[in-house]
XYZ file of C-alpha atoms in Angstrom:
709
model
C 73.569 170.575 198.538
C 76.015 171.562 195.755
C 76.889 174.704 197.667
C 77.518 172.638 200.820
C 79.717 170.061 199.044
C 81.744 172.791 197.392
C 82.444 174.536 200.659
C 83.539 171.229 202.239
C 86.297 171.042 199.653
C 87.459 174.537 200.597
C 87.912 173.551 204.248
C 89.129 175.472 207.004
C 91.195 176.831 209.773
C 92.968 174.625 212.290
C 93.190 176.136 215.772
C 96.492 174.756 217.068
C 98.645 176.154 219.819
C 101.526 177.148 217.535
C 101.417 180.767 216.403
C 99.979 181.269 212.942
C 97.264 178.560 213.117
C 94.894 179.895 215.771
C 92.123 181.983 214.250
C 88.684 182.654 215.670
C 86.544 185.586 216.725
C 86.980 184.392 220.330
C 90.389 184.122 222.016
C 93.804 184.491 220.381
C 95.509 181.070 220.274
C 92.722 179.237 222.151
C 89.491 179.742 220.159
C 85.955 179.208 221.338
C 83.697 176.308 220.436
C 81.087 178.398 218.654
C 80.935 178.243 214.859
C 80.068 181.027 212.436
C 76.400 181.635 211.739
C 75.067 180.558 208.316
C 76.058 183.111 205.674
C 78.779 184.736 207.818
C 82.124 185.244 206.078
C 85.088 185.713 208.449
C 88.334 187.149 207.051
C 91.522 187.682 209.032
C 94.990 189.017 208.259
C 97.869 189.381 210.690
C 101.565 189.790 211.315
C 103.627 187.830 213.832
C 107.162 188.574 214.957
C 109.328 186.164 216.967
C 112.678 187.678 217.908
C 115.018 188.200 220.841
C 118.636 188.954 221.567
C 119.342 185.212 221.189
C 119.966 183.385 217.891
C 117.585 180.709 216.598
C 120.154 178.010 217.499
C 120.690 177.112 221.148
C 124.389 176.531 220.418
C 124.720 179.959 218.769
C 125.880 178.396 215.515
C 124.968 175.834 212.853
C 127.197 172.990 211.601
C 127.418 172.053 207.932
C 128.141 168.560 206.540
C 131.883 169.286 206.642
C 131.837 170.023 210.367
C 132.281 173.773 209.892
C 130.527 176.000 212.423
C 128.675 179.020 211.073
C 128.053 181.570 213.796
C 124.585 183.078 214.227
C 123.606 186.338 215.862
C 120.154 187.749 216.412
C 117.763 185.769 214.151
C 114.427 187.530 213.468
C 111.466 185.353 212.415
C 108.240 186.827 210.994
C 104.986 185.423 209.684
C 102.133 186.956 207.669
C 98.845 185.195 208.409
C 95.769 184.839 206.218
C 92.487 183.067 206.894
C 88.972 182.919 205.454
C 86.082 181.062 207.051
C 82.411 180.642 206.188
C 79.338 179.478 208.091
C 77.743 176.884 205.811
C 74.853 175.725 207.981
C 73.722 176.119 211.540
C 76.589 174.820 213.694
C 78.846 174.035 210.697
C 81.848 176.129 209.668
C 84.511 175.644 206.997
C 87.629 177.618 206.216
C 91.050 177.975 204.617
C 94.334 179.010 206.260
C 97.496 180.235 204.469
C 100.692 181.884 205.719
C 103.980 183.364 204.488
C 107.133 183.138 206.648
C 110.462 184.943 206.788
C 113.645 184.075 208.706
C 116.764 186.231 208.691
C 120.475 185.914 209.588
C 121.238 182.330 208.558
C 125.003 182.372 209.151
C 125.886 183.071 205.547
C 123.742 180.212 204.199
C 120.803 180.454 201.810
C 118.366 179.414 204.526
C 117.502 183.077 205.042
C 114.443 184.330 203.165
C 110.712 184.148 202.400
C 108.660 180.997 201.981
C 105.055 179.778 201.956
C 103.637 177.700 204.794
C 101.433 174.607 204.456
C 97.795 174.999 203.426
C 95.367 174.271 206.267
C 91.815 173.012 205.600
C 89.151 172.421 208.235
C 85.539 171.442 208.914
C 84.239 172.385 212.345
C 80.866 171.297 213.752
C 79.230 172.515 216.952
C 76.911 170.403 219.096
C 73.453 172.046 218.913
C 72.763 171.952 222.664
C 70.161 174.702 222.708
C 69.026 173.978 226.255
C 72.550 174.320 227.697
C 73.956 176.838 225.232
C 74.071 179.584 227.867
C 76.284 177.359 230.072
C 78.719 175.755 227.639
C 79.368 174.948 223.975
C 80.991 171.836 222.482
C 82.482 171.469 219.009
C 84.705 169.096 217.036
C 86.923 169.728 214.025
C 88.652 167.680 211.368
C 91.762 169.344 209.897
C 93.945 168.441 206.930
C 97.325 170.023 206.146
C 98.592 169.919 202.570
C 102.423 170.054 202.233
C 102.399 173.138 199.985
C 105.043 175.076 201.952
C 108.614 175.925 201.021
C 111.089 173.180 201.990
C 114.562 174.791 201.829
C 114.126 178.108 203.650
C 114.034 179.159 207.294
C 115.788 178.508 210.606
C 112.991 178.255 213.185
C 110.478 175.393 212.648
C 106.963 176.813 212.899
C 105.419 173.596 214.259
C 106.558 170.642 216.343
C 105.359 168.186 213.680
C 107.755 169.824 211.200
C 110.615 168.400 213.328
C 111.184 164.797 212.217
C 113.309 162.639 214.506
C 115.095 160.590 211.860
C 114.664 162.755 208.802
C 115.171 166.261 207.490
C 113.303 169.126 209.174
C 111.671 171.912 207.178
C 111.080 175.205 208.963
C 108.081 176.274 206.873
C 106.478 172.924 205.999
C 105.867 169.409 207.254
C 106.716 168.087 203.760
C 104.051 165.407 204.320
C 100.294 165.264 204.600
C 98.964 165.623 208.134
C 95.503 165.334 209.634
C 94.105 166.155 213.050
C 90.950 165.717 215.118
C 90.204 168.308 217.803
C 87.562 168.818 220.504
C 86.567 172.268 221.831
C 84.764 173.314 224.991
C 83.687 176.844 225.914
C 82.246 177.447 229.382
C 80.268 180.641 229.859
C 81.121 181.156 233.514
C 79.742 184.702 233.670
C 78.770 187.425 231.246
C 82.212 188.894 231.874
C 84.201 185.610 231.792
C 84.497 182.934 229.096
C 86.737 179.872 229.489
C 87.893 178.308 226.202
C 89.565 174.864 225.996
C 90.679 172.528 223.246
C 92.613 169.253 222.860
C 93.451 167.245 219.779
C 95.720 164.694 218.133
C 97.614 165.340 214.895
C 98.958 162.523 212.718
C 101.883 163.057 210.316
C 101.473 160.285 207.754
C 104.944 160.367 206.180
C 106.813 159.898 209.464
C 104.135 158.059 211.494
C 104.339 160.706 214.239
C 101.525 161.643 216.647
C 101.332 165.067 218.282
C 99.044 166.043 221.166
C 97.883 169.680 221.047
C 96.087 171.533 223.824
C 95.182 174.950 225.121
C 93.125 176.758 227.744
C 92.399 180.459 228.158
C 90.126 183.006 229.789
C 88.445 185.924 228.012
C 87.654 188.750 230.397
C 84.829 191.101 229.319
C 84.281 189.094 226.082
C 81.304 191.202 224.951
C 82.775 194.639 225.674
C 84.666 196.795 223.158
C 87.933 195.882 224.896
C 88.573 192.270 226.072
C 91.520 190.903 228.037
C 92.858 187.453 227.151
C 95.028 185.120 229.288
C 96.000 181.805 227.665
C 98.284 178.780 228.004
C 98.804 176.545 224.965
C 101.228 173.989 223.628
C 101.903 170.864 221.628
C 103.903 167.752 222.575
C 104.739 164.355 221.107
C 102.766 161.378 222.318
C 105.350 159.235 224.080
C 105.529 156.497 226.721
C 108.684 157.730 228.516
C 109.832 161.120 229.886
C 106.315 162.494 229.488
C 106.755 165.434 231.898
C 110.172 166.371 230.468
C 108.807 166.305 226.934
C 105.761 168.316 227.991
C 108.008 171.104 229.368
C 110.558 171.052 226.535
C 108.373 170.708 223.445
C 106.164 173.743 222.862
C 104.565 175.536 225.794
C 103.780 179.241 226.028
C 101.783 181.823 227.945
C 99.891 184.414 225.904
C 98.497 187.610 227.444
C 96.707 189.938 225.016
C 93.696 192.097 224.303
C 91.016 192.458 221.654
C 89.559 195.786 220.525
C 86.206 195.705 218.726
C 85.913 198.362 216.037
C 82.870 199.386 213.939
C 81.468 197.183 211.158
C 82.297 193.853 212.870
C 86.035 194.586 212.787
C 88.377 193.358 215.533
C 91.966 194.268 216.360
C 93.956 191.647 218.367
C 97.323 192.316 220.016
C 99.188 189.725 222.069
C 102.561 188.588 223.375
C 103.784 184.973 223.540
C 106.097 184.056 226.405
C 107.980 180.775 225.879
C 109.394 178.539 228.622
C 112.993 179.630 227.914
C 112.063 183.130 229.080
C 111.600 181.779 232.613
C 114.585 179.418 232.746
C 118.125 179.053 231.493
C 118.470 178.023 227.861
C 120.018 174.537 227.618
C 120.838 172.396 224.615
C 119.493 169.333 226.468
C 116.047 170.946 226.488
C 115.958 171.644 222.772
C 115.288 169.692 219.581
C 118.193 168.557 217.412
C 117.359 169.124 213.732
C 118.968 168.888 210.297
C 117.857 171.180 207.452
C 118.767 171.119 203.773
C 119.419 173.868 201.263
C 120.761 173.451 197.732
C 122.206 170.033 198.565
C 123.918 171.222 201.764
C 122.934 169.923 205.209
C 123.078 171.967 208.420
C 122.610 170.673 211.968
C 121.755 172.639 215.118
C 119.396 172.675 218.109
C 116.282 174.851 218.443
C 114.112 175.546 221.528
C 110.561 174.258 221.758
C 109.183 177.794 221.232
C 110.697 181.288 220.980
C 111.251 183.029 224.343
C 109.310 186.097 223.191
C 106.907 186.612 220.275
C 104.244 189.187 219.466
C 101.469 189.428 216.902
C 98.810 191.813 215.640
C 95.728 190.722 213.688
C 92.778 192.425 211.999
C 89.566 190.487 211.332
C 86.153 191.308 209.958
C 82.910 189.399 209.657
C 80.647 189.968 206.646
C 76.952 189.095 206.863
C 76.097 187.614 203.491
C 72.868 186.006 204.617
C 70.745 189.088 203.823
C 71.957 189.332 200.236
C 71.599 185.636 199.622
C 68.062 185.561 200.987
C 67.153 188.556 198.803
C 68.516 186.785 195.726
C 66.611 183.597 196.614
C 63.403 185.552 197.064
C 63.722 187.150 193.648
C 64.516 183.784 192.063
C 61.541 182.084 193.701
C 59.177 184.825 192.537
C 59.820 183.857 188.911
C 59.432 180.487 187.227
C 62.442 178.305 186.598
C 63.930 179.114 183.219
C 66.979 178.548 181.052
C 67.159 182.345 180.720
C 69.003 184.305 183.399
C 67.410 187.235 185.177
C 70.093 189.401 183.625
C 69.063 188.321 180.115
C 65.462 189.071 180.955
C 66.467 192.342 182.605
C 65.062 191.007 185.898
C 61.660 190.211 184.311
C 60.079 186.806 184.726
C 60.165 184.344 181.800
C 56.840 183.317 180.151
C 54.890 180.533 181.897
C 51.540 179.876 180.124
C 50.290 177.140 182.501
C 51.459 178.996 185.648
C 53.115 175.903 187.079
C 56.344 177.671 188.073
C 58.380 176.258 185.160
C 59.110 178.704 182.328
C 57.923 177.681 178.902
C 61.456 177.244 177.567
C 62.036 174.422 180.109
C 58.458 173.092 180.481
C 58.081 169.624 178.905
C 54.342 169.638 179.698
C 53.238 173.240 178.934
C 49.485 172.518 179.264
C 49.400 171.162 182.809
C 46.183 172.121 184.630
C 46.546 174.486 187.567
C 46.930 173.096 191.097
C 48.373 169.824 189.742
C 51.603 168.740 191.418
C 54.498 168.720 188.949
C 58.102 167.546 188.824
C 61.184 169.591 187.907
C 60.315 169.408 184.188
C 56.811 170.838 184.590
C 55.044 167.519 184.108
C 52.449 166.004 186.489
C 53.743 163.339 188.827
C 53.281 159.696 187.811
C 54.546 157.814 190.840
C 53.712 154.317 189.551
C 55.178 155.165 186.114
C 52.304 153.609 184.222
C 51.962 156.519 181.760
C 48.831 157.910 183.451
C 49.420 161.081 185.584
C 48.507 160.819 189.246
C 45.615 163.260 188.938
C 43.971 160.961 186.329
C 45.110 157.624 187.810
C 42.331 155.612 189.455
C 44.849 152.900 190.398
C 47.874 154.917 191.637
C 49.895 151.919 192.878
C 50.033 149.789 189.740
C 53.040 147.474 189.624
C 55.748 148.851 187.332
C 55.701 147.353 183.827
C 52.037 146.261 183.868
C 49.936 147.533 180.931
C 46.990 149.695 182.013
C 43.868 151.280 180.536
C 43.189 155.009 180.221
C 42.364 155.189 183.929
C 45.662 153.676 185.006
C 44.192 150.277 185.989
C 45.161 146.850 184.664
C 42.741 144.706 182.643
C 42.211 141.476 184.623
C 39.266 139.287 183.638
C 39.876 136.478 186.192
C 40.707 138.942 189.014
C 43.967 137.234 189.899
C 46.015 140.466 189.889
C 47.832 139.647 186.622
C 47.008 141.750 183.515
C 45.248 139.863 180.759
C 48.132 140.690 178.395
C 50.548 138.765 180.676
C 48.194 136.082 182.030
C 49.098 132.603 180.731
C 46.280 131.014 182.761
C 43.397 133.465 182.143
C 40.770 131.254 183.798
C 42.135 131.033 187.333
C 39.590 130.693 190.063
C 39.066 133.568 192.466
C 41.302 133.461 195.556
C 43.898 131.126 194.060
C 47.542 131.862 194.779
C 49.095 132.571 191.378
C 52.597 133.420 190.146
C 53.731 136.284 187.889
C 52.301 134.410 184.875
C 48.831 134.133 186.428
C 49.043 130.379 186.962
C 48.509 128.508 190.210
C 51.742 128.759 192.209
C 53.846 125.593 192.411
C 57.224 126.740 193.754
C 58.948 123.332 193.659
C 57.474 122.534 190.225
C 56.360 119.044 191.200
C 52.897 119.372 189.669
C 51.144 119.857 193.014
C 49.985 123.441 193.792
C 51.390 125.067 196.905
C 48.007 125.019 198.599
C 47.912 121.189 198.414
C 51.651 120.511 198.693
C 52.618 118.937 202.047
C 56.266 118.828 200.929
C 56.808 122.280 199.361
C 60.558 121.881 198.834
C 60.698 118.651 196.845
C 63.879 118.498 194.673
C 63.271 118.868 190.959
C 62.792 115.707 188.885
C 61.392 113.412 191.594
C 58.110 111.575 191.304
C 55.629 112.643 193.973
C 52.313 111.489 195.353
C 49.124 113.525 195.392
C 50.381 115.410 198.437
C 53.549 116.580 196.680
C 55.917 114.305 198.644
C 58.512 112.090 196.935
C 57.939 108.306 196.776
C 59.783 106.207 199.388
C 58.554 102.601 199.565
C 60.911 101.470 202.326
C 60.410 104.680 204.371
C 64.111 105.259 204.828
C 63.945 108.953 203.901
C 65.632 108.470 200.488
C 63.523 108.932 197.334
C 63.007 105.793 195.292
C 64.839 107.369 192.308
C 67.995 107.720 194.426
C 67.596 104.569 196.579
C 70.182 101.894 195.694
C 68.893 99.638 198.520
C 65.115 99.915 198.127
C 64.327 97.186 200.677
C 65.837 98.683 203.819
C 64.313 97.688 207.136
C 62.145 100.194 208.966
C 64.128 102.574 211.239
C 67.350 101.276 209.729
C 70.063 103.960 209.551
C 70.951 104.514 205.907
C 73.296 106.736 203.891
C 72.396 109.185 201.135
C 71.936 106.297 198.715
C 69.450 104.489 200.977
C 71.831 101.690 201.972
C 72.538 100.637 205.577
C 75.513 102.430 207.108
C 78.523 100.265 207.975
C 80.950 102.703 209.603
C 83.781 100.215 210.207
C 83.221 98.473 206.840
C 83.144 94.987 208.346
C 80.082 93.879 206.401
C 77.711 94.213 209.373
C 75.389 97.292 209.355
C 75.714 99.682 212.285
C 72.254 98.893 213.625
C 73.338 95.232 214.215
C 77.036 95.867 214.896
C 77.928 95.343 218.574
C 81.615 96.031 217.900
C 81.465 99.334 216.029
C 85.174 100.090 215.649
C 86.473 96.839 214.205
C 89.742 97.323 212.348
C 89.445 97.204 208.603
C 90.057 93.725 207.076
C 89.335 91.732 210.249
C 86.966 88.738 210.090
C 83.828 89.190 212.190
C 80.793 87.205 213.212
C 77.166 88.087 212.468
C 77.214 90.743 215.200
C 80.267 92.508 213.787
C 82.695 91.293 216.452
C 86.049 89.632 215.759
C 86.128 85.787 215.878
C 87.371 83.889 218.975
C 86.341 80.250 218.587
C 87.821 78.982 221.870
C 86.582 82.017 223.853
C 89.934 82.586 225.501
C 89.957 86.361 224.809
C 92.521 86.109 221.991
C 91.109 86.689 218.486
C 91.544 83.912 215.897
C 94.059 85.958 213.854
C 96.384 86.144 216.889
C 95.594 82.771 218.556
C 98.433 80.245 218.200
C 96.493 77.684 220.287
C 92.976 77.917 218.824
C 91.566 74.884 220.695
C 92.248 75.958 224.285
C 89.532 74.663 226.665
C 87.068 77.285 227.793
C 88.067 79.314 230.891
C 91.652 77.979 230.753
C 94.155 80.757 231.593
C 96.135 81.689 228.456
C 98.965 84.024 227.523
C 98.889 86.837 224.912
C 99.175 84.311 222.102
C 96.192 82.257 223.326
C 98.206 79.308 224.655
C 97.637 77.716 228.110
C 99.844 79.052 230.939
C 102.182 76.856 233.024
C 102.965 79.238 235.910
C 105.274 76.902 237.882
C 106.930 75.521 234.713
C 106.415 71.916 235.797
C 105.082 70.781 232.401
C 101.429 70.731 233.531
C 99.225 73.637 232.322
C 97.577 75.664 235.043
C 94.072 74.556 234.126
C 95.178 70.908 234.747
C 97.628 71.618 237.606
C 96.315 70.690 241.071
C 99.541 72.014 242.636
C 100.162 75.344 240.862
C 103.037 76.433 243.140
C 105.501 73.590 242.579
C 109.133 74.593 243.016
C 111.405 74.636 239.975
C 112.998 71.270 239.198
C 110.511 69.289 241.307
C 109.372 65.962 239.886
C 105.580 65.949 239.576
C 102.844 63.511 238.732
C 100.188 63.816 236.018
C 98.219 66.290 238.157
C 101.207 68.603 238.556
C 101.806 67.717 242.226
C 105.269 66.757 243.599
C 105.809 63.056 243.893
C 107.564 63.701 247.239
C 105.090 65.228 249.652
C 107.804 67.197 251.490
C 108.305 69.222 248.340
C 104.598 69.992 247.963
C 104.080 73.438 249.534
C 100.305 73.195 249.118
C 100.092 70.010 251.223
C 102.586 71.413 253.735
C 100.403 74.550 254.065
C 97.331 72.402 254.854
C 99.237 70.787 257.739
C 99.789 74.159 259.429
C 96.946 74.428 261.959
C 96.348 76.789 264.928
C 94.383 76.534 268.133
C 90.918 77.948 267.547
C 90.729 81.701 268.002
C 94.477 82.050 268.753
C 97.769 82.506 266.931
C 99.278 79.491 268.745
C 100.175 76.641 266.295
C 99.211 73.046 266.991
C 102.146 70.793 267.839
C 101.780 69.035 264.472
C 102.290 72.366 262.689
C 105.957 72.561 263.732
C 106.771 69.534 261.581
C 105.339 71.451 258.617
C 107.398 74.534 259.643
C 110.528 72.383 259.587
C 109.667 71.054 256.120
C 109.334 74.666 254.881
C 112.728 75.530 256.393
C 114.261 72.522 254.624
C 112.794 73.599 251.260
C 114.027 77.219 251.720
C 117.541 76.045 252.637
C 117.832 73.746 249.639
C 116.360 76.304 247.232
C 118.330 79.526 247.737
C 116.783 81.218 244.686
C 113.199 81.249 245.888
C 111.313 83.681 248.105
C 108.180 82.723 249.968
C 104.907 84.603 250.377
C 102.931 83.559 253.483
C 99.162 84.169 253.278
C 96.819 83.521 256.206
C 93.084 83.710 256.799
C 90.689 82.583 259.568
C 87.362 80.802 259.546
C 84.051 82.607 260.019
C 83.310 83.110 263.744
C 86.821 82.191 264.829
C 87.723 85.697 265.998
C 86.135 89.076 266.777
C 88.653 90.758 264.487
C 89.518 88.287 261.686
C 92.018 90.622 260.064
C 94.156 91.019 263.177
C 94.170 87.278 263.910
C 95.106 86.410 260.301
C 98.017 88.878 260.423
C 99.181 87.486 263.768
C 99.226 83.889 262.446
C 101.187 84.990 259.325
C 103.678 86.752 261.609
C 104.161 83.574 263.736
C 105.148 81.567 260.643
C 107.389 84.431 259.441
C 109.190 84.703 262.794
C 109.756 80.946 262.972
C 111.421 80.870 259.572
C 113.579 83.926 260.354
C 114.673 82.342 263.645
C 115.743 79.266 261.653
C 118.096 81.398 259.569
C 115.929 82.290 256.573
C 116.697 85.839 255.438
C 113.908 88.369 255.959
C 114.164 89.671 252.380
C 113.123 86.189 251.154
C 109.914 86.272 253.165
C 106.643 88.169 253.020
C 103.761 87.617 255.467
C 100.213 88.955 254.916
C 96.915 88.462 256.725
C 93.688 88.511 254.659
C 90.952 88.264 257.276
C 88.244 85.751 256.347
C 89.220 85.049 252.711
C 92.454 84.434 250.906
C 92.857 85.918 247.389
C 90.659 83.958 245.017
C 93.128 83.819 242.146
C 96.894 83.412 242.135
C 98.791 83.368 238.863
C 95.570 82.805 236.994
C 94.734 79.649 239.020
C 91.594 79.163 241.088
C 92.223 75.725 242.669
C 94.079 76.970 245.762
C 92.478 76.470 249.158
C 90.404 79.614 249.972
C 90.809 79.450 253.814
C 93.753 78.730 256.115
C 97.429 79.030 255.219
C 98.869 79.402 251.722
C 102.578 79.284 250.798
C 103.462 80.778 247.404
C 107.041 80.603 246.076
C 108.576 83.372 243.980
C 111.827 83.803 242.104
C 114.095 85.504 244.627
C 116.645 86.590 242.017
C 114.024 88.739 240.221
C 112.703 90.352 243.389
């Protein structure tokens, strides 16, 4: 485990599309998904050259902070690659990647020169799909890049994530920590064809930038001494706009090459990289605008996504360390563990008198009998840690901390499972449920053992009965010690103190309160409802006429209503529709009958079953016309109904009779807007203006204030 953790810290190679980071025994820039075998050490060294007859800048010059242009000519760029990888376990590989870069011809600036690249660390794990291994392989890698590279050298950025949109660009380094996750897929199409693929996402933490990397390539004759390789690889920013344009202009290249397998697991790789600008015209609009810094000076220019032409040569070798390691382990296992090294003992085994595999200088129990299982100190195992070794322990599962006899068993006279030395109740009966002190268990400490306790969770301090339940004389669910109202009625709803609940605080408990939401401070009766002595619907606190007769219509203040304002309250008024200013008698009826609309309405009669008025009705019509002419401020509502059995369709007949009266009045010069005629079938409305004394059948004439309508 220590060896594994150490190798995780010395992590690994990252197989990205950019030249200088793709290292594997399969492919050139697009590696395979297979990991190194356990004990295999893979070492690679290489040289890469990116150069053409074009300068590194697309403009052909660089611009300093003063606006001066410094012309560039041919700008060679070289890289020396180094990588070491190791197979830790089956399907697990770790490694370390380092590089040194050189850029020349920097337009007279100090950007020209050597510099270190960032340190790449990786852990790569392969999916152990044994059943499908002949068809394809899948792997995943986690990579970390440490910003250990040189910051103020170089013209051509080695990676897309070195180019920061709103910050300085460093050709040899990202200048920030980066991490990436990558998936790999190798498809074994044929013995002579392998198809390698990878895709991943890199995160630059300092600039919050995300880069998508990808690659695909075919290996032809992968197991022969000469293999042909055809690959396409690239890296592009993850963006939401201009995706295709960015894909073509970031970093995209085609890499033909070959691998030559030499003796002793040595491989020679030669390849060319063909960038997109080799196949199209170089344009500034397709490049990346950058600003670099050197000795306090800033230079701005535009670089292509990848060089038009690059070439590289690499040597790699795999060392099989598994045989040597296994041989060393075998020799170590053949001798007992000892503080002395094999070298000190001249490869002889250290003394081990009890032959337990632990040398005497480390053996804490040098007299252990043979064939007894021991721990790393040479002592017999004592799994229950009672001081008696397992091979002597007759009770191997003794609870930790219990005193035992020489056979490893506790002394327990009453057989309750508690040692006599710890038993505070040494005379417990067999089968009783006891606690850690050996006494009968009483979890709620109410004096009643659990076996007899019907209320096992009684709160501490309460008096209980023989069944372990708290005392509650009024059966309200509140213990007597807490009950401030100990005489509650049965099934009465009480609060936590045992007193009846009065939610609206009106002095009447909820179980008797028929008016549950009475406002606070209001006087209520025995049922919790507000007081209304005269039963007029207005509570005493608001009633200005508290002695109104029962059923008398009242206003909002509880006083009797006088709808026709004749001085006689409606409940005493036999003529509730008297016109304003009319002199009335004690019953509220006009002293002059021709001003009494109720009596006039009773005189309007019709021939049975028809809408033809009797001759006597026209005198009443004339009286109505006279009233309407002398009272210009009133409007008149005409209501008609018919008697039961008077017509097949009572509604139609009642409407026709109302219309006859309406038409007569209009013909006599009464304006239509002062009249309203309605038929009600068999029954007139039972209540008008809160009054119920109007005739229920026949004709009804109800005046209204015309000015308001």
